[in-house]
Amino acid sequence: MIGVSGARTAGAFLLLTAYLGSGVADAQTEADRRQAVEQGLEGELETSRFTVFWSMDEASVDQVHDLVEVLDAYYAEISSIVGPERTPDRRIVVFLGGSGQAPDGTWRFPHVDRAGRVFLYRYSPGFDAYAVEAAHELVHAFRRASGLWLSGFWEEGFAEAIAMAADPNDVGFPRYGYPLTVTAGHLLAWDEYLPLEEIRTRHRELGSRCQLQSYLERASFFAYLVEQQGLAALVKLSDQRSNPGDDDYVRVYGRPFSELVADWEAKLLSDYQATPGADEMARRYRQEPPIAGRQMCPAG
C-alpha cells in the first residue's frame, strides 16, 4: 500500500513508503488497511481530518487531493453547524469503492458503518462523482463519533437536513438537483404519498422498499423543521439517548409530531400548487434517469 502525506510541496506530493505492521498505527488503523487491501484499494492518503483509501488504477494522487478539498469544505460546514463538541476527535476513514454497480450487476450504496467509517461509490463517470453523496454520509460519521445514534428515521432526516445546509446545490439522491417543493410535493398532489408516521415507525421496512418516497418525504419534513426553528433547534433535539417523542417535539417546536406533520403536509401541498410549472417539472424528474422506471409503493 502506498501512503501519501496530506501536504503539497511546490505543486507536487510527498510519497511515503508503506508502513503496514510497523507498530506506529493503532489496531483500528491496521484493520482499516487490511480491509482496503481486500477491496483492492492500494492508495492511502492521510490528512488532518481524513484517511482515504482508493484504487490507484482509478485516480491519481492529484485527483484524490482535489476530492479531499471538497470533503474538507463539507467537514468545515458540518462542524460549524453541529459545534466542536460534536465534531470527531480523530480522522474519518473514507473508502472510495469504485462504481456503485458491482461486477455482478448488484448495486452498492454509500453508508457509514458502526465504527464511523465512510464508504462512498460513484454513480456517474468522473472521480469527482464521489462527492455527490459525501456530505450526507459525513453527517452520519459525525453522529457515530458523538456516540448518539437514534433510529434510522431520525438519523436519515437529520443527515439530510445538515447536508442540505452544507451543500445547498446538491445534485445527488433523492432530489438530483430538483427542489424539494416539487420532488416531495408531487407525491401529495399525485396521490402517491405514504403517511410519514408509517415511514417513521416502519423505517427498516419502508426505508429501502419505498426508498424514493421515504427519502423525499423525510427530507422535506426535516427541512420544514429547520424552517420553523432553525438548525440549532434540530441539533439540540439530536442530543439525546432515545428517539424524540411527542414531549420532545413539544419542548422544541411547541407541537407534537402529528400536528407538525399535518402542518407540513398542508404547507408542502400549498407550496407545490403555487409553484409555476410544478407538474411539468415533476414529470421531468420522474421520466429522466436515474428516477425513470423506479417503482413507487402504493399510497396509503
PDB file of C-alpha atoms in Angstrom, residues 10 14 30 32 40 53 70 74-75 86 90 112-113 129 143 200 202 216 231-232 238 248 256-257 263 274:
ATOM      1  CA  ALA A  10       5.681  23.101  -4.942  1.00  0.00           C
ATOM      2  CA  LEU A  14       5.451  13.670  -0.975  1.00  0.00           C
ATOM      3  CA  GLU A  30      -4.264  -1.725  10.742  1.00  0.00           C
ATOM      4  CA  ASP A  32      -8.708  -0.363   8.014  1.00  0.00           C
ATOM      5  CA  GLY A  40      -8.173  -3.669  -3.958  1.00  0.00           C
ATOM      6  CA  PHE A  53      -8.235   4.646   0.620  1.00  0.00           C
ATOM      7  CA  VAL A  70     -14.322  19.090  -1.247  1.00  0.00           C
ATOM      8  CA  TYR A  74     -18.199  19.773   3.826  1.00  0.00           C
ATOM      9  CA  TYR A  75     -16.471  18.862   7.078  1.00  0.00           C
ATOM     10  CA  ARG A  86     -19.984  17.067  18.199  1.00  0.00           C
ATOM     11  CA  ARG A  90      -9.976  11.523  15.196  1.00  0.00           C
ATOM     12  CA  VAL A 112     -21.327   4.592   7.323  1.00  0.00           C
ATOM     13  CA  ASP A 113     -20.599   1.552   9.473  1.00  0.00           C
ATOM     14  CA  ALA A 129     -18.765  11.892  -8.594  1.00  0.00           C
ATOM     15  CA  ARG A 143     -23.079  11.228  14.575  1.00  0.00           C
ATOM     16  CA  ARG A 200     -41.146   6.804  10.928  1.00  0.00           C
ATOM     17  CA  ARG A 202     -41.602   1.216   9.830  1.00  0.00           C
ATOM     18  CA  LEU A 216     -38.181  12.642  -0.246  1.00  0.00           C
ATOM     19  CA  LEU A 231     -30.717  24.270  12.526  1.00  0.00           C
ATOM     20  CA  ALA A 232     -29.747  24.883  16.158  1.00  0.00           C
ATOM     21  CA  SER A 238     -30.412  15.291  18.359  1.00  0.00           C
ATOM     22  CA  ASP A 248     -39.510  16.378  22.868  1.00  0.00           C
ATOM     23  CA  PRO A 256     -46.494  17.136  18.954  1.00  0.00           C
ATOM     24  CA  PHE A 257     -45.207  15.173  15.967  1.00  0.00           C
ATOM     25  CA  ASP A 263     -48.960  21.466   9.131  1.00  0.00           C
ATOM     26  CA  ALA A 274     -48.199  27.732  -6.061  1.00  0.00           C
TER      27      ALA A 274
END
